[in-house]
Short mmCIF file of C-alpha atoms in Angstrom, two decimals:
data_model
loop_
_atom_site.label_atom_id
_atom_site.label_comp_id
_atom_site.label_asym_id
_atom_site.label_seq_id
_atom_site.Cartn_x
_atom_site.Cartn_y
_atom_site.Cartn_z
CA MET O 1 134.66 103.33 148.76
CA LYS O 2 132.27 105.93 150.10
CA ASN O 3 132.25 107.66 146.75
CA GLN O 4 131.43 104.46 144.90
CA GLU O 5 128.51 103.83 147.24
CA THR O 6 127.30 107.35 146.75
CA LEU O 7 127.51 106.93 143.01
CA ARG O 8 125.56 103.63 143.17
CA GLU O 9 123.02 105.18 145.33
CA PHE O 10 122.67 108.07 142.89
CA LEU O 11 122.28 105.73 139.89
CA ARG O 12 119.76 103.55 141.85
CA GLN O 13 117.69 106.64 142.64
CA ARG O 14 117.85 107.91 139.06
CA ARG O 15 117.51 104.68 137.31
CA SER O 16 113.93 105.22 136.24
CA LEU O 17 114.83 108.61 134.91
CA ILE O 18 117.77 107.18 132.98
CA ILE O 19 115.68 104.46 131.50
CA ILE O 20 113.20 106.93 130.40
CA MET O 21 115.77 109.19 128.86
CA LEU O 22 117.37 106.18 127.00
CA SER O 23 113.91 105.07 125.79
CA LEU O 24 113.18 108.50 124.53
CA LEU O 25 116.56 108.62 122.74
CA VAL O 26 115.87 105.23 121.10
CA LEU O 27 112.25 106.27 120.11
CA GLY O 28 113.45 109.51 118.74
CA PHE O 29 116.18 107.66 116.66
CA LEU O 30 113.51 105.25 115.37
CA LEU O 31 111.13 108.00 114.53
CA TRP O 32 113.84 110.02 112.71
CA THR O 33 114.93 106.88 110.83
CA GLY O 34 111.27 106.24 109.86
CA TYR O 35 110.85 109.79 108.75
CA GLU O 36 113.95 109.71 106.63
CA TYR O 37 112.80 106.38 105.06
CA ILE O 38 109.32 107.77 104.29
CA ILE O 39 110.77 111.03 102.72
CA ASP O 40 113.38 109.14 100.68
CA ASN O 41 111.08 106.30 99.43
CA TYR O 42 107.58 107.73 99.08
CA THR O 43 108.19 110.72 96.79
CA VAL O 44 105.59 110.76 94.04
CA THR O 45 106.89 110.34 90.48
CA ARG O 46 103.83 108.84 88.77
CA ILE O 47 100.24 109.98 88.93
CA HIS O 48 97.02 108.48 87.57
CA ILE O 49 93.83 110.55 87.59
CA ASP O 50 90.26 109.34 87.22
CA GLY O 51 86.97 111.18 87.11
CA SER O 52 87.93 114.74 86.12
CA THR O 53 86.09 116.21 83.11
CA GLN O 54 85.92 119.82 84.20
CA TYR O 55 89.66 120.27 84.91
CA THR O 56 92.90 119.21 83.09
CA ASN O 57 95.18 116.65 84.75
CA GLN O 58 97.71 119.38 85.52
CA GLU O 59 95.05 121.55 87.24
CA ILE O 60 94.14 118.49 89.49
CA ILE O 61 97.76 117.82 90.20
CA ASP O 62 98.39 121.51 91.15
CA LEU O 63 95.36 121.43 93.43
CA VAL O 64 96.19 118.15 95.26
CA MET O 65 100.04 118.32 95.49
CA GLN O 66 100.33 121.53 97.40
CA GLY O 67 101.31 122.40 101.00
CA PRO O 68 103.93 120.62 103.17
CA TYR O 69 104.94 117.24 101.83
CA GLY O 70 102.70 117.69 98.85
CA ASN O 71 104.82 115.23 96.90
CA ASN O 72 104.66 112.34 99.40
CA SER O 73 102.26 109.53 98.66
CA LEU O 74 101.72 108.58 102.34
CA VAL O 75 100.85 112.15 103.30
CA LEU O 76 98.63 112.68 100.34
CA SER O 77 96.74 109.38 100.94
CA GLN O 78 95.90 110.58 104.48
CA ARG O 79 95.24 114.16 103.57
CA TYR O 80 92.83 113.28 100.76
CA LYS O 81 91.11 110.22 102.29
CA ASP O 82 87.61 110.60 100.85
CA LYS O 83 87.92 114.37 101.47
CA SER O 84 85.18 116.83 100.71
CA ILE O 85 86.48 119.88 98.79
CA ASP O 86 85.24 123.41 99.32
CA GLY O 87 85.75 126.37 97.16
CA ILE O 88 86.56 124.50 93.95
CA PRO O 89 83.66 124.56 91.49
CA PHE O 90 82.20 121.31 90.29
CA ILE O 91 84.30 119.15 92.61
CA GLU O 92 82.54 117.40 95.44
CA LYS O 93 85.42 115.34 96.87
CA ILE O 94 88.92 113.91 96.13
CA ASP O 95 90.47 110.69 97.24
CA VAL O 96 94.12 109.66 96.83
CA THR O 97 95.25 106.04 96.97
CA ILE O 98 98.69 104.58 96.79
CA ILE O 99 99.34 102.11 93.96
CA GLU O 100 103.09 101.84 94.67
CA ARG O 101 105.37 103.87 96.91
CA ASP O 102 106.04 106.39 94.21
CA THR O 103 102.70 106.05 92.39
CA ILE O 104 99.28 107.49 93.35
CA ARG O 105 95.85 107.43 91.96
CA ILE O 106 93.70 110.68 92.29
CA ASN O 107 90.03 109.93 92.12
CA VAL O 108 87.98 113.11 91.44
CA TYR O 109 84.26 112.97 92.29
CA GLU O 110 82.53 115.74 90.44
CA LYS O 111 79.18 117.34 91.19
CA ALA O 112 76.45 115.98 88.89
CA VAL O 113 75.74 119.15 86.93
CA ALA O 114 72.89 118.98 84.37
CA GLY O 115 73.07 122.49 83.06
CA PHE O 116 73.16 126.15 83.96
CA VAL O 117 70.99 129.20 83.70
CA GLU O 118 72.01 132.94 83.62
CA PHE O 119 70.44 134.92 86.40
CA LEU O 120 71.28 138.38 87.60
CA ASP O 121 74.71 138.39 85.79
CA LYS O 122 75.57 135.10 87.33
CA TYR O 123 75.75 131.57 85.90
CA LEU O 124 73.80 129.19 88.21
CA TYR O 125 74.73 125.46 87.76
CA PHE O 126 72.19 122.96 88.81
CA ASP O 127 72.11 119.15 89.20
CA ARG O 128 69.60 116.66 87.97
CA ASP O 129 67.09 117.64 90.64
CA GLY O 130 67.32 121.31 89.78
CA ILE O 131 69.41 122.12 93.00
CA ILE O 132 71.91 124.94 92.43
CA VAL O 133 75.37 123.40 93.23
CA GLU O 134 77.53 126.19 91.96
CA THR O 135 77.46 129.92 91.10
CA SER O 136 80.13 131.52 88.94
CA ASN O 137 80.96 134.51 86.87
CA LEU O 138 82.58 132.24 84.26
CA ARG O 139 80.69 130.20 81.75
CA ASN O 140 81.84 126.50 81.47
CA PRO O 141 81.85 125.53 77.83
CA GLY O 142 81.48 121.86 78.74
CA ILE O 143 78.01 122.36 80.31
CA PRO O 144 74.95 123.49 78.25
CA GLU O 145 73.03 126.57 79.05
CA VAL O 146 69.28 125.98 79.63
CA ILE O 147 66.87 128.67 78.27
CA GLY O 148 63.20 128.99 79.01
CA LEU O 149 62.99 128.09 82.62
CA LYS O 150 60.80 130.62 84.46
CA PHE O 151 61.61 131.69 88.00
CA ASP O 152 61.82 134.78 90.07
CA TYR O 153 64.59 134.03 92.60
CA ALA O 154 67.32 131.51 93.27
CA ILE O 155 68.96 130.31 96.48
CA MET O 156 72.22 128.42 96.67
CA HIS O 157 71.79 124.71 97.40
CA GLU O 158 68.11 124.85 96.83
CA ARG O 159 65.98 123.93 93.90
CA LEU O 160 65.25 126.38 91.16
CA PRO O 161 61.64 127.38 91.90
CA VAL O 162 60.11 126.51 88.38
CA ARG O 163 56.44 125.57 88.07
CA ASP O 164 57.09 122.08 86.53
CA MET O 165 59.74 120.15 88.40
CA ALA O 166 59.61 117.26 85.91
CA ILE O 167 61.49 119.44 83.45
CA PHE O 168 64.79 118.72 85.24
CA SER O 169 64.41 114.98 84.54
CA GLU O 170 63.95 115.89 80.94
CA ILE O 171 67.02 118.08 80.91
CA LEU O 172 69.04 115.30 82.45
CA ASN O 173 67.82 112.80 79.91
CA ILE O 174 68.70 115.18 77.03
CA ARG O 175 72.13 115.79 78.48
CA ARG O 176 72.70 112.06 78.89
CA LEU O 177 71.80 111.41 75.25
CA LEU O 178 73.95 114.25 73.97
CA GLU O 179 76.91 112.79 75.75
CA GLN O 180 76.08 109.26 74.64
CA TYR O 181 75.94 110.14 70.92
CA ASN O 182 78.84 112.66 71.22
CA VAL O 183 76.84 115.64 70.07
CA PRO O 184 77.51 118.27 72.79
CA ALA O 185 75.05 121.18 72.51
CA ASP O 186 75.84 124.74 73.47
CA ARG O 187 72.24 125.42 74.68
CA ILE O 188 68.99 123.65 75.40
CA SER O 189 65.90 125.83 75.06
CA PHE O 190 62.27 125.20 76.06
CA SER O 191 59.31 127.06 74.58
CA ASP O 192 56.28 127.96 76.48
CA ARG O 193 54.69 124.75 75.13
CA ASN O 194 57.70 122.73 76.44
CA GLU O 195 59.13 122.28 72.81
CA VAL O 196 62.85 121.61 72.80
CA THR O 197 65.43 123.25 70.62
CA LEU O 198 69.17 122.37 70.74
CA HIS O 199 71.84 124.86 69.79
CA PHE O 200 75.11 123.82 68.11
CA GLY O 201 76.86 126.98 67.24
CA SER O 202 74.98 128.45 64.28
CA ILE O 203 72.81 125.42 63.87
CA ARG O 204 69.53 125.10 65.66
CA VAL O 205 67.79 121.80 65.96
CA SER O 206 64.02 121.96 66.65
CA LEU O 207 63.02 118.63 68.25
CA GLY O 208 59.41 119.57 69.02
CA SER O 209 57.89 117.79 71.87
CA GLU O 210 59.48 115.11 74.14
CA GLY O 211 58.32 112.31 71.82
CA PHE O 212 61.08 110.29 70.21
CA ILE O 213 63.79 112.35 71.76
CA ASP O 214 66.15 109.39 71.90
CA GLU O 215 65.82 108.64 68.19
CA LYS O 216 66.10 112.29 67.16
CA ILE O 217 69.32 112.86 69.13
CA MET O 218 70.81 109.59 67.94
CA ALA O 219 70.16 110.73 64.29
CA LEU O 220 72.12 113.93 64.98
CA GLU O 221 75.32 112.04 65.18
CA GLY O 222 75.16 111.35 61.48
CA ILE O 223 73.39 114.63 60.41
CA LEU O 224 75.40 117.43 62.08
CA PRO O 225 78.80 116.66 60.32
CA ASN O 226 76.96 117.35 57.01
CA LEU O 227 75.86 120.70 58.19
CA ALA O 228 79.35 121.98 59.21
CA GLY O 229 79.69 125.60 58.41
CA ALA O 230 76.05 126.12 57.69
CA SER O 231 73.63 128.32 59.67
CA GLY O 232 69.90 127.66 60.05
CA VAL O 233 67.26 125.54 61.62
CA LEU O 234 67.11 121.77 61.32
CA ARG O 235 63.48 120.69 61.80
CA MET O 236 62.96 117.30 63.33
CA GLU O 237 59.49 117.86 64.69
CA ASN O 238 57.99 115.05 62.57
CA TYR O 239 60.86 112.66 63.03
CA ASP O 240 59.62 109.31 64.46
CA GLU O 241 59.97 105.55 64.00
CA TYR O 242 57.79 105.79 60.78
CA SER O 243 59.00 109.03 59.17
CA LEU O 244 62.62 109.98 59.23
CA GLU O 245 61.76 113.45 57.94
CA THR O 246 64.16 116.32 58.51
CA ILE O 247 64.16 119.73 56.88
CA PHE O 248 66.91 122.25 56.95
CA GLU O 249 66.12 125.88 56.58
CA SER O 250 69.13 128.10 56.00
CA ASP O 251 69.19 131.56 57.59
#
């Protein structure tokens, strides 16, 4: 009898501790069950990628799906929730959203690169405002080189110190037109008089001044295929809404 009373007293005094321990066991069981469910049911098997032009889909997948639980859609959606990316050229941020438990969408937000210049054995990539957004030892073939900009120094994340800042708007407009009419140029060069020449391999297209740039570049979509394999200068200085004059001078 005395032993039973002692046991009851012991249990009464330890009741709170026992309740806490049982609660922790239940919580641990629930957490483990939830963990197992997430691991088993949120494994990524399908991926959609939007917004990447500088990197292949596989390169983006290798970048995103790394580290612990890199194949889990819930983990990835939290890890890359509107996340800024450092150390990867041309990418500003990445966002991962869950479409279904095993399906994710990777949205890539690239830096708005208008062109690049070569300076001190480096390629300096700048945006539409002329601000340097990346420096690299490698030349990106999808971005045109800009020749003829005059400057003595360059600082990362600052604007290229050229005399006429309006030239960056012109570069952006030319780049937009080249993409619109599917005529990607290797280089865009400016003379001292601000005359524009586009380079397509061995073909140089002299556009002259800024006038009728839209019409001239639009016409290139139909002209350039006829010059495949040729080398020389296509003169379009006098091309306008009244005169569709073009002259090709072979090298």
